[in-house]
Amino acid sequence: MKTGLAQSHFAVTPGQPTFINIEVTNTADVIDGVTAIVDGINPDWIRLERPMLSLFPDASDMMTLVFDIPKTCPAGDYLVVVRLVSTIDFDRQSVHDFWLTVGVVTGVELDLRPSIVTGGAEERLDATITNTGNAPATITVTALEPTREVDCQIDPSTFVIGPGSPAVLPVVLRGPRPWFGQPAARQIHITAQIDDVVVEKIATFNQKPRIPRGLLTALMLIGIILLWALIFLWVVSEMRSSEPSAKATGTFLVGGPENIPLSAIAGTIEGTVTAATTGQGLPRITVEAIRIDAAGEAVSVGSGATGDDGAYLLPSLIPGDYRLRFSADGFTPQTYVAADGSDILAVAPIDPTTGIDVVMVGTESFITGKIALPPGSEGVPLEVEARMIVENSEDATQEIPSATQTTTDGTINLGPLPTPADYLVTVTGEGFATQQFEQSLGGSGNSVINTVNLTAADGTIGGLVVDENDQPLGGVQVTARSGATELKAITPTAGNTGEFRFVGLVTPETYVLTFDLTGFTSQTKALSLAAGGSTIVSARLVGGSGTVTGLAVTPQGDPIGGITVSITGESFTGETSTLTSTGAGGGAGSFTVSGMPVPGEYTVTFTGTGVQNETLAASFTTAGTQDLGSVVLLPLTSQVRGTVRAAGAGLGEVSVTLTDGELSQITTSATSPAGSFSFSGVPAGAYTLTFKRSGYATQVVLVQVAAGVDTTTDVSMAAGS
């Protein structure tokens, strides 16, 4: 099987499909089927356009990988390994790896809890900001009331938040309260921004007046009653100031006051309405006073409503017998019943009737909603619980209302639950971070929660670093990298020597761990951390360093000084020169290079003037010294020599010319020893030797000269012209 991949790096945009083509050629002599196995990234994010290619012998086709990277995938670089495997013979396969760069996606969500608050001069609400992108981002949050009547403060207003992470910010609202009338509704515009992405939500701040409407109404009613009483008294006074008409009065009539003012006999009813679930006062409960007249008929004579604290007041009631009826949406209407079981309340003149307190029970309701599960986690069982929030409970045995359910599709339906009350909703699942939030249930129906986004639980990586003798190493810097995330730790030198631990890691994710310690070789390990997973990693560092020694010599064994010795490895470069004379550092031609990290593979190169370059290999598995021995450096030029003979004896005084077609050298054969000749410093190449002497036939010989290798050529000349 023959395959080809055009690139080593590919960029993808989360949320958009990316197509990568690998050319496949069937080099077998039978029809073969080829499929692909992809590692290094979530397999749910990858699909094959064609699961299998059917190829005839010598036929080629494209295997297309489609990467559907979700927007929740953290930005960064992922090393992807693709194995193209024969479906007929599994041993017939080809492997490619490439880097997949996942781009940055920006997104932000804003939630207000609660979105409507009621208070006086100061109140607070919480803004939950969630980074829905796939990379850490800087978020700016602002709050503004358009009329500037309310000062809105958020601290901090700008912060950095990780992908998928929520942050809860308090929004403090301060402003002057109105004196009278209805509560003032203030619109608070809250925005969250990441780069060009802006979301906005509006909260309502209902500011209560200093003098509430109920109290103002009561004061007005009392004022009207007092005014009418004054008018009535004034009329009576005027009538008394005139002479009464004479009339006969029976002596049997009993004397007494002529008129009784209403203000002198009016009664009031006061009390508080509280919730059976929380014991807190219930606002906006209608309280109706029903008078029982002399005929025993029930007549509604007045009504009011409870304030924010649940208190109520029914003023200006004519003394007599009454029933009190309490009602509101979401609550079962009920009548006040005294401790003795009577539902008749006697209102006395003048003195207020106080302590008429009622406890009301709301209609049971449900908490419903949806949990958004991460891709690939559908079907994972999740436990959801809603538990009533009870503050300052003195009864340790009190049974706190709650509801639980197990869901595999993310649907929430908890209940029925007592109302009104605030509930703490907890969502848990294996491999997921526990989510908790508060949800209010009023007495007016079910409560629908916002969609809950589950994220994978944090992961943990720990382990031990040892030396080549399996002894723990302290002071090792351990670096964990994943995309743009980089975390560092130092192994302790005492106590838990050599141990390290990273907690709170984003999962699922691939991490690369690097172990560094001065005097020891570095080590790198890659691992994949599953959702909420924990793993143990062991690393062994080899300490010390290596040393290379040796001697540079000529082919004749003579030492050569001034030769440059260069050593290169994966993370090491060193250079020295051979000694030119014998001294304290060693003999002439010797060299030493130290400080080479081990284990390691190194290349030793020798260069110098007039000699050929020489390269040797040096390998270290542990610290120590390695002697390369005598390194023979051949010269760049050679010697061409030989002997000229005639009739079997050496022939002197022969003119010998050496030429390469451009340059020539000429010498004459010696007479002693007879016929010998020599040319020194001849560069490598092809040459022509020409031999001439009067009385002898000229001889021409071709020679091939190799660098550093002497060439010997003997020639016989015959007599002639």
XYZ file of C-alpha atoms in Angstrom:
721
model
C 0.000 0.000 0.000
C 1.294 3.428 -0.932
C -0.188 6.614 0.558
C 0.491 10.336 0.406
C -0.544 13.351 2.488
C 0.135 16.792 1.026
C 0.367 18.820 4.264
C 1.612 18.433 7.838
C -0.608 21.166 9.344
C -4.347 21.793 8.954
C -6.477 24.551 10.469
C -10.123 23.943 11.415
C -12.920 26.234 12.523
C -15.144 24.698 15.235
C -18.679 24.231 14.004
C -17.627 23.922 10.342
C -16.643 20.652 8.611
C -13.037 20.314 7.401
C -12.053 17.841 4.666
C -8.591 16.214 4.546
C -7.659 13.972 1.600
C -5.055 11.181 1.671
C -4.134 9.522 -1.633
C -4.070 5.710 -1.454
C -2.558 3.362 -4.083
C -3.021 -0.415 -3.995
C 0.427 -1.913 -4.679
C -0.758 -5.484 -4.046
C -1.635 -7.886 -6.855
C -5.191 -8.456 -5.586
C -8.241 -6.236 -5.101
C -7.971 -4.651 -1.670
C -10.249 -2.726 0.679
C -8.765 0.163 2.679
C -10.214 1.946 5.719
C -8.819 4.540 8.158
C -8.308 4.537 11.943
C -7.782 7.977 13.522
C -6.181 8.595 16.941
C -5.344 11.736 18.897
C -8.785 13.366 18.912
C -12.340 12.486 19.957
C -13.524 9.806 17.494
C -17.054 11.265 17.558
C -15.665 14.347 15.827
C -14.383 12.376 12.832
C -16.205 10.574 10.042
C -15.102 8.947 6.812
C -16.783 10.217 3.676
C -16.465 6.632 2.425
C -15.869 4.071 5.181
C -13.910 1.812 2.806
C -12.102 2.272 -0.508
C -12.194 -0.701 -2.910
C -9.064 -0.611 -5.077
C -7.918 -2.745 -7.990
C -4.172 -3.534 -8.235
C -2.180 -0.346 -9.009
C -5.369 1.734 -8.718
C -5.464 4.981 -6.689
C -8.216 6.855 -4.886
C -8.700 9.492 -2.168
C -9.555 8.625 1.443
C -11.460 11.703 2.702
C -11.526 12.448 6.442
C -14.255 14.851 7.559
C -13.532 16.651 10.864
C -16.695 17.995 12.556
C -15.070 19.840 15.468
C -17.705 21.140 17.929
C -17.605 24.694 19.206
C -16.910 23.336 22.700
C -13.551 21.846 21.646
C -10.717 23.814 23.348
C -8.597 25.848 20.937
C -5.059 24.627 20.344
C -2.905 22.133 18.434
C -3.728 18.421 18.331
C -1.390 15.726 16.979
C -3.567 13.421 14.853
C -2.349 9.977 13.772
C -4.095 8.284 10.818
C -3.570 4.595 10.067
C -4.702 3.420 6.629
C -5.323 -0.318 7.017
C -6.094 -3.093 4.561
C -9.338 -4.911 5.351
C -7.835 -8.098 3.869
C -4.426 -8.106 5.541
C -4.220 -6.028 8.734
C -0.415 -6.058 8.590
C -0.619 -4.068 5.366
C -0.994 -0.497 6.570
C 0.435 3.013 6.309
C 0.667 5.680 9.030
C 0.495 9.478 8.694
C 0.544 12.123 11.399
C -0.235 15.810 11.173
C -1.068 18.769 13.405
C -4.694 19.909 13.604
C -5.020 23.533 14.761
C -8.458 24.247 16.268
C -9.347 27.923 15.930
C -10.814 30.188 18.597
C -14.605 30.524 18.930
C -16.007 33.400 20.979
C -19.295 33.265 22.877
C -20.833 34.540 26.123
C -24.066 33.953 28.063
C -25.612 36.208 30.713
C -28.130 35.168 33.363
C -29.632 37.332 36.136
C -30.687 35.866 39.492
C -33.157 37.251 40.350
C -34.194 39.408 37.395
C -36.663 41.388 39.556
C -35.633 42.717 42.979
C -37.615 44.816 45.439
C -36.010 46.961 48.111
C -35.322 50.389 49.497
C -32.321 52.594 48.832
C -29.994 49.648 48.165
C -30.441 46.174 46.747
C -28.357 43.497 45.049
C -28.724 40.883 42.330
C -26.274 38.337 40.877
C -25.163 38.240 37.250
C -23.904 34.843 36.076
C -21.563 35.179 33.072
C -20.525 32.026 31.189
C -17.769 31.855 28.564
C -19.381 29.647 25.889
C -16.290 29.876 23.658
C -13.431 27.396 23.484
C -10.547 29.525 24.780
C -9.873 31.763 27.791
C -11.331 35.226 27.185
C -11.428 38.676 28.763
C -15.016 39.615 29.653
C -16.223 43.157 30.374
C -19.488 43.565 32.299
C -21.377 46.857 32.626
C -24.631 47.882 34.334
C -26.574 51.096 33.619
C -29.883 52.626 34.687
C -30.870 54.998 31.802
C -32.238 57.803 34.033
C -29.122 57.735 36.248
C -31.415 57.637 39.300
C -29.722 54.399 40.379
C -25.976 53.954 40.729
C -24.979 50.471 39.468
C -21.712 48.928 40.655
C -20.019 45.681 39.484
C -16.717 44.454 40.893
C -14.735 43.287 39.040
C -16.044 44.696 35.793
C -13.299 43.084 33.680
C -11.846 39.623 34.253
C -10.470 36.560 32.459
C -12.496 33.350 32.440
C -11.746 29.908 31.023
C -13.811 28.162 28.330
C -17.141 26.809 29.541
C -16.622 28.353 32.971
C -19.240 30.498 34.768
C -18.549 33.485 37.004
C -21.048 35.045 39.421
C -20.738 38.816 39.902
C -22.728 40.829 42.458
C -24.502 43.889 40.986
C -25.088 46.485 43.734
C -27.906 48.995 43.093
C -28.152 52.263 45.078
C -30.558 55.158 44.595
C -32.873 57.601 46.452
C -36.291 56.200 47.443
C -39.552 57.946 46.513
C -41.456 59.388 49.431
C -45.050 58.428 48.538
C -47.108 56.397 46.121
C -46.356 53.293 44.107
C -42.944 51.552 44.092
C -40.666 53.062 41.427
C -39.709 50.496 38.747
C -36.098 51.064 37.569
C -34.855 49.291 34.417
C -31.227 48.087 34.837
C -29.430 47.290 31.548
C -26.645 44.743 32.135
C -24.272 43.775 29.290
C -21.433 41.250 28.977
C -18.902 41.586 26.139
C -16.092 39.424 24.711
C -14.375 41.160 21.787
C -17.232 41.958 19.351
C -19.753 39.614 20.986
C -22.194 41.496 23.248
C -25.217 40.150 25.156
C -27.633 42.260 27.188
C -30.371 41.543 29.711
C -32.659 43.882 31.645
C -33.362 43.589 35.347
C -36.079 45.466 37.274
C -35.392 47.238 40.581
C -38.662 48.060 42.360
C -37.899 50.769 44.936
C -40.431 50.905 47.755
C -41.561 54.396 48.863
C -40.626 55.648 52.302
C -44.318 55.865 53.209
C -46.057 52.781 51.748
C -49.391 53.033 50.013
C -51.180 50.960 52.680
C -50.044 53.253 55.482
C -50.867 56.338 53.417
C -54.350 54.977 52.712
C -54.858 54.226 56.402
C -53.760 57.759 57.360
C -56.117 59.248 54.772
C -59.018 57.152 56.068
C -58.263 58.186 59.637
C -58.029 61.815 58.503
C -61.376 61.593 56.729
C -62.958 60.030 59.824
C -61.473 62.749 62.038
C -62.678 65.439 59.623
C -66.214 64.087 59.626
C -66.074 63.760 63.397
C -65.012 67.404 63.709
C -67.791 68.497 61.364
C -70.278 66.410 63.331
C -69.096 67.886 66.650
C -69.200 71.410 65.219
C -72.795 70.932 64.038
C -73.775 69.530 67.433
C -72.036 72.452 69.162
C -73.887 74.959 66.974
C -77.197 73.286 67.675
C -76.540 73.379 71.427
C -75.655 77.067 71.357
C -79.248 77.987 70.382
C -82.193 77.814 72.742
C -83.904 74.486 72.502
C -87.587 74.443 71.755
C -89.736 73.851 74.754
C -91.308 70.457 74.869
C -92.632 68.155 77.485
C -90.444 65.258 78.351
C -91.552 62.180 80.171
C -89.897 61.672 83.465
C -89.380 58.035 82.661
C -86.760 58.666 79.869
C -83.120 57.933 80.705
C -80.641 60.716 79.972
C -77.402 60.224 78.011
C -75.161 61.673 75.268
C -76.985 62.892 72.243
C -74.341 61.626 69.622
C -71.400 59.153 69.648
C -68.577 59.972 67.111
C -67.382 56.991 64.956
C -63.753 57.703 65.770
C -64.532 57.081 69.393
C -65.795 53.549 68.803
C -63.948 52.290 65.627
C -61.887 49.100 66.006
C -58.950 47.640 64.035
C -57.581 44.177 63.235
C -53.850 43.599 62.878
C -51.762 40.516 62.144
C -49.234 38.751 59.936
C -49.564 36.153 57.171
C -46.601 33.738 56.899
C -45.697 30.795 54.652
C -45.963 27.318 56.140
C -42.798 26.290 54.268
C -40.396 29.075 55.222
C -42.017 30.942 58.096
C -41.402 34.167 56.173
C -44.024 36.864 55.690
C -46.132 36.605 52.517
C -46.716 39.831 50.565
C -49.820 40.697 48.499
C -52.214 38.376 50.355
C -55.778 39.755 50.238
C -57.407 40.038 53.697
C -61.194 40.452 53.668
C -63.267 41.462 56.729
C -66.778 39.932 56.704
C -69.153 41.385 59.390
C -71.878 39.268 60.958
C -74.889 41.584 61.313
C -77.734 41.361 63.823
C -79.651 39.066 61.494
C -76.699 36.663 61.297
C -75.933 37.568 57.674
C -72.300 37.797 56.479
C -71.521 41.153 54.822
C -68.119 42.108 53.382
C -67.259 45.492 54.859
C -63.583 45.983 53.923
C -60.372 44.447 52.692
C -56.655 45.064 52.531
C -53.410 43.433 51.459
C -50.293 42.309 53.302
C -47.083 44.263 52.903
C -43.663 42.963 51.950
C -43.193 41.599 55.476
C -46.623 39.874 55.488
C -48.191 42.331 57.974
C -51.705 43.723 57.445
C -54.041 46.272 59.077
C -57.832 46.586 58.732
C -58.862 49.990 60.223
C -62.193 51.713 61.002
C -64.241 48.612 61.757
C -67.554 48.988 63.586
C -67.404 46.931 66.763
C -68.985 43.518 66.315
C -68.386 39.982 65.126
C -66.294 39.289 62.021
C -64.852 36.502 59.903
C -61.473 37.028 58.190
C -60.857 35.479 54.783
C -57.325 35.220 53.294
C -56.715 34.519 49.571
C -54.099 34.874 46.793
C -53.143 33.180 43.531
C -51.382 29.904 44.209
C -52.739 29.566 47.732
C -55.774 27.763 49.071
C -58.224 30.389 50.453
C -58.739 30.023 54.163
C -60.611 31.587 57.067
C -59.049 32.622 60.344
C -59.741 30.118 63.118
C -58.925 30.947 66.724
C -57.197 28.622 69.126
C -60.578 27.536 70.534
C -61.741 26.462 67.065
C -64.057 29.438 66.535
C -63.985 31.319 63.237
C -65.780 34.368 64.730
C -63.577 37.266 65.737
C -65.057 39.849 68.117
C -63.843 43.406 67.424
C -64.044 45.649 70.456
C -64.470 49.425 70.250
C -61.399 51.620 70.284
C -58.839 48.968 71.334
C -57.080 47.292 68.343
C -57.431 43.547 67.902
C -53.842 42.339 67.369
C -52.009 39.058 66.835
C -54.441 37.737 64.275
C -51.769 35.686 62.504
C -52.369 33.134 59.769
C -50.094 30.490 58.209
C -50.856 29.727 54.530
C -49.861 26.759 52.397
C -49.063 27.215 48.711
C -50.086 24.852 45.924
C -47.500 22.118 45.320
C -45.544 22.712 42.113
C -42.764 21.244 39.944
C -39.306 22.391 38.860
C -38.836 21.592 35.171
C -36.128 22.277 32.612
C -33.370 20.799 30.485
C -29.722 19.792 30.978
C -27.474 20.397 27.956
C -25.101 17.431 27.749
C -21.673 17.673 26.065
C -21.383 15.890 22.680
C -20.851 12.161 23.044
C -22.241 11.918 26.583
C -25.847 11.176 25.673
C -27.270 8.373 27.785
C -25.046 9.037 30.793
C -27.213 8.785 33.954
C -27.403 12.047 35.908
C -28.720 12.502 39.435
C -30.811 15.660 39.981
C -31.964 16.756 43.446
C -33.993 19.763 44.604
C -33.747 20.447 48.364
C -35.537 23.265 50.162
C -33.231 25.946 51.548
C -33.963 26.232 55.263
C -32.206 29.047 57.114
C -31.440 29.059 60.837
C -33.314 25.831 61.524
C -33.081 24.942 65.248
C -34.683 21.515 64.815
C -31.926 19.084 63.773
C -34.527 16.348 63.254
C -36.637 18.448 60.914
C -37.275 16.666 57.630
C -36.337 19.016 54.813
C -38.589 18.678 51.725
C -36.735 17.439 48.639
C -37.173 15.575 45.362
C -34.731 13.512 43.302
C -34.681 11.932 39.863
C -32.337 10.121 37.481
C -32.278 11.351 33.882
C -30.424 10.077 30.815
C -31.792 12.547 28.254
C -31.283 15.710 30.330
C -34.997 16.319 31.083
C -35.704 17.715 34.581
C -39.091 17.234 36.278
C -38.804 17.485 40.080
C -41.831 17.487 42.329
C -44.376 17.908 43.598
C -42.694 20.329 46.020
C -44.133 22.534 48.781
C -44.421 26.262 47.973
C -43.494 29.009 48.355
C -39.814 28.236 48.949
C -36.320 28.500 47.522
C -34.698 25.234 46.466
C -31.063 24.255 45.912
C -30.874 22.162 42.719
C -27.835 19.854 42.428
C -26.847 17.976 39.250
C -24.207 15.234 39.508
C -22.867 12.593 37.129
C -19.761 10.476 36.771
C -17.097 12.430 34.930
C -18.964 15.756 35.172
C -18.485 18.780 37.404
C -21.245 19.087 39.992
C -23.622 21.956 39.184
C -25.601 23.768 41.898
C -28.017 26.683 41.603
C -30.988 28.151 43.454
C -34.523 28.072 42.061
C -37.564 29.804 43.542
C -41.015 28.200 43.617
C -43.849 30.654 44.175
C -47.407 29.708 44.824
C -48.544 30.424 41.268
C -47.399 27.386 39.299
C -44.402 25.433 38.079
C -40.940 26.999 37.767
C -38.951 26.490 34.546
C -35.179 26.696 34.985
C -32.784 27.961 32.370
C -30.890 25.296 30.411
C -28.124 23.805 32.574
C -24.854 23.314 30.686
C -22.858 20.426 32.130
C -19.096 20.456 31.805
C -16.641 17.653 32.348
C -15.223 17.398 35.857
C -11.692 18.554 36.506
C -8.913 16.030 35.991
C -5.725 15.219 37.886
C -2.227 14.229 36.766
C 0.316 13.085 39.330
C 3.404 10.961 39.466
C 7.013 10.449 40.512
C 10.344 11.463 38.935
C 13.363 9.204 39.591
C 16.972 8.960 38.406
C 18.593 6.056 36.563
C 18.924 4.233 39.900
C 15.187 4.639 40.639
C 15.908 7.163 43.428
C 13.357 10.050 43.722
C 14.578 13.348 42.253
C 13.765 16.703 43.856
C 13.930 20.093 42.154
C 12.640 18.773 38.810
C 10.548 21.294 36.892
C 7.469 19.551 35.501
C 5.567 21.443 32.784
C 2.090 20.387 31.565
C 0.954 21.906 28.251
C -2.308 21.681 26.339
C -2.974 24.213 23.612
C -2.545 27.680 25.122
C -2.617 26.273 28.688
C 0.715 25.828 30.488
C 1.102 24.699 34.112
C 4.341 24.212 36.058
C 5.339 22.411 39.262
C 8.620 21.671 41.091
C 9.135 18.285 42.744
C 9.962 18.647 46.478
C 13.466 17.892 47.731
C 12.250 16.753 51.166
C 9.214 14.877 52.394
C 7.466 13.535 49.285
C 10.647 13.846 47.240
C 10.201 13.615 43.497
C 6.381 13.678 43.560
C 4.285 16.115 41.523
C 0.578 16.743 41.052
C -1.600 18.910 38.784
C -5.242 19.368 39.812
C -8.207 21.204 38.330
C -7.261 20.242 34.756
C -9.705 20.746 31.893
C -10.977 17.408 30.562
C -11.206 15.593 28.209
C -7.898 16.866 26.880
C -4.456 15.784 25.662
C -1.501 16.983 27.763
C 2.242 16.990 27.066
C 4.463 16.709 30.165
C 8.107 17.871 30.121
C 10.576 17.046 32.914
C 13.703 19.268 33.264
C 16.554 19.275 35.798
C 20.013 20.809 35.372
C 22.590 18.083 34.888
C 19.985 15.583 33.718
C 18.441 14.825 30.366
C 14.947 16.182 29.721
C 12.052 13.823 29.097
C 8.699 14.434 27.388
C 5.524 12.362 27.693
C 2.100 12.808 26.055
C -1.151 11.482 27.514
C -4.898 11.787 27.030
C -6.978 12.677 30.092
C -10.575 11.424 29.961
C -13.520 13.425 31.299
C -12.994 13.865 35.022
C -10.108 11.412 34.817
C -7.010 10.951 36.935
C -3.731 9.377 35.849
C -0.293 8.572 37.280
C 2.879 9.265 35.263
C 6.406 8.051 36.060
C 9.507 9.655 34.553
C 13.167 8.595 34.731
C 15.890 11.206 34.142
C 19.469 10.200 33.394
C 22.000 12.422 35.161
C 25.610 13.473 34.495
C 27.200 14.164 31.111
C 29.334 12.562 28.485
C 32.927 13.297 27.364
C 34.518 12.540 23.992
C 38.322 12.249 23.538
C 40.589 11.223 20.701
C 43.646 11.956 18.522
C 43.772 13.415 14.984
C 46.582 11.886 12.863
C 47.826 11.760 9.284
C 47.691 8.517 7.279
C 51.295 8.030 8.380
C 50.250 8.253 12.055
C 51.637 11.736 12.726
C 49.491 13.931 15.054
C 47.764 16.951 13.482
C 47.183 20.099 15.518
C 44.736 22.934 14.818
C 41.941 20.667 13.570
C 38.420 21.902 14.475
C 36.318 19.254 16.255
C 32.519 19.984 16.244
C 29.941 17.929 18.159
C 26.183 18.264 17.601
C 23.208 16.504 19.182
C 19.498 17.054 19.672
C 19.984 19.838 22.228
C 23.769 20.225 22.412
C 26.460 21.916 20.300
C 30.144 21.928 21.224
C 33.430 22.780 19.497
C 37.173 22.555 20.235
C 40.535 22.238 18.386
C 43.193 19.567 18.510
C 46.360 20.544 20.377
C 49.286 21.719 18.311
C 51.894 20.728 20.876
C 52.261 18.449 23.861
C 51.379 20.087 27.194
C 49.307 19.792 30.366
C 46.125 19.324 28.314
C 47.444 16.289 26.442
C 49.625 15.364 23.523
C 49.757 17.066 20.116
C 46.732 16.273 17.961
C 44.569 15.271 20.957
C 41.109 16.746 21.776
C 38.486 16.606 24.575
C 34.807 17.758 24.563
C 32.763 17.523 27.811
C 29.288 18.401 29.126
C 27.294 16.372 26.596
C 23.789 15.491 27.946
C 23.122 11.787 28.260
C 21.546 9.670 26.960
C 22.097 11.058 23.505
C 23.262 10.469 19.938
C 25.979 12.829 18.669
C 27.840 13.573 15.444
C 31.561 14.407 15.671
C 32.964 16.323 12.669
C 36.659 17.075 11.976
C 37.572 19.973 9.664
C 40.883 21.685 8.927
C 43.048 23.296 6.280
C 44.513 20.857 3.788
C 42.656 17.804 5.075
C 39.423 16.130 4.141
C 36.403 16.420 6.487
C 35.750 13.352 8.621
C 32.522 12.492 10.494
C 32.080 9.931 13.264
C 29.185 8.997 15.577
C 29.191 8.915 19.369
C 26.382 7.401 21.464
C 25.824 7.691 25.221
C 23.341 5.759 27.327
C 24.895 6.778 30.655
C 27.408 9.364 31.828
C 31.074 8.656 31.078
C 34.003 9.150 28.686
C 34.169 7.745 25.180
C 37.549 7.543 23.386
C 37.299 7.722 19.595
C 40.937 6.634 19.294
C 43.127 7.811 16.414
C 41.112 9.581 13.753
C 42.948 9.466 10.411
C 42.500 12.665 8.378
C 43.335 12.290 4.728
C 44.951 15.235 2.910
C 43.052 17.045 0.185
C 45.883 16.383 -2.334
C 47.852 13.316 -3.322
C 51.274 12.334 -4.748
C 51.747 10.942 -8.229
C 54.984 9.003 -8.568
C 56.569 6.145 -10.435
C 59.558 4.804 -12.411
C 60.498 5.087 -16.111
C 62.261 2.063 -17.520
C 63.804 1.072 -20.803
C 64.948 -2.438 -21.591
C 64.167 -3.359 -17.978
C 66.478 -0.739 -16.422
C 65.682 2.655 -14.955
C 65.839 5.484 -17.518
C 66.866 8.936 -16.330
C 66.549 12.381 -17.934
C 63.031 11.675 -19.206
C 60.736 14.754 -19.360
C 57.505 13.921 -17.491
C 54.488 16.250 -17.881
C 51.326 16.020 -15.669
C 48.270 17.949 -16.951
C 44.499 18.082 -16.456
C 43.942 19.998 -19.670
C 44.316 23.427 -18.056
C 47.306 23.328 -15.760
C 50.543 21.370 -16.275
C 53.473 20.310 -14.122
C 56.786 19.139 -15.584
C 59.582 17.186 -13.966
C 62.491 15.009 -15.133
C 63.100 11.437 -14.112
C 66.082 11.007 -11.861
C 69.291 9.271 -12.733
C 69.646 8.003 -9.168
C 67.705 6.093 -8.385
C 67.456 5.734 -12.131
C 64.069 6.550 -13.723
C 62.163 7.652 -10.626
C 59.808 10.708 -10.788
C 57.328 12.363 -8.409
C 54.601 15.116 -8.353
C 53.362 16.412 -4.920
C 50.193 18.299 -3.971
C 48.101 16.949 -6.812
C 44.337 17.605 -6.348
C 41.886 14.809 -7.017
C 40.896 14.410 -10.694
C 41.747 12.884 -14.065
C 45.217 13.599 -15.456
C 47.481 12.787 -18.437
C 51.157 11.783 -17.939
C 53.393 12.381 -20.969
C 56.930 10.880 -21.097
C 59.502 12.249 -23.647
C 63.211 11.679 -24.297
C 65.250 11.968 -27.420
C 65.812 8.592 -29.049
C 62.699 7.086 -27.403
C 59.097 6.854 -28.470
C 56.819 9.228 -26.524
C 54.490 7.545 -23.986
C 51.117 8.920 -22.814
C 49.345 7.454 -19.740
C 45.923 8.373 -18.189
C 45.729 8.396 -14.361
C 42.834 8.957 -11.900
C 43.939 10.688 -8.712
C 41.881 10.270 -5.491
C 42.178 12.786 -2.649
C 44.628 11.629 -0.031
C 45.571 8.486 -1.904
C 49.014 8.367 -3.574
C 49.087 7.108 -7.158
C 52.012 5.050 -8.537
C 52.472 4.713 -12.288
C 55.430 2.848 -13.876
C 56.144 3.302 -17.606
C 58.367 1.415 -20.051
C 59.758 3.355 -23.039
C 60.999 1.810 -26.249
C 63.769 3.128 -28.451
C 62.569 5.035 -31.463
C 62.425 8.406 -33.093
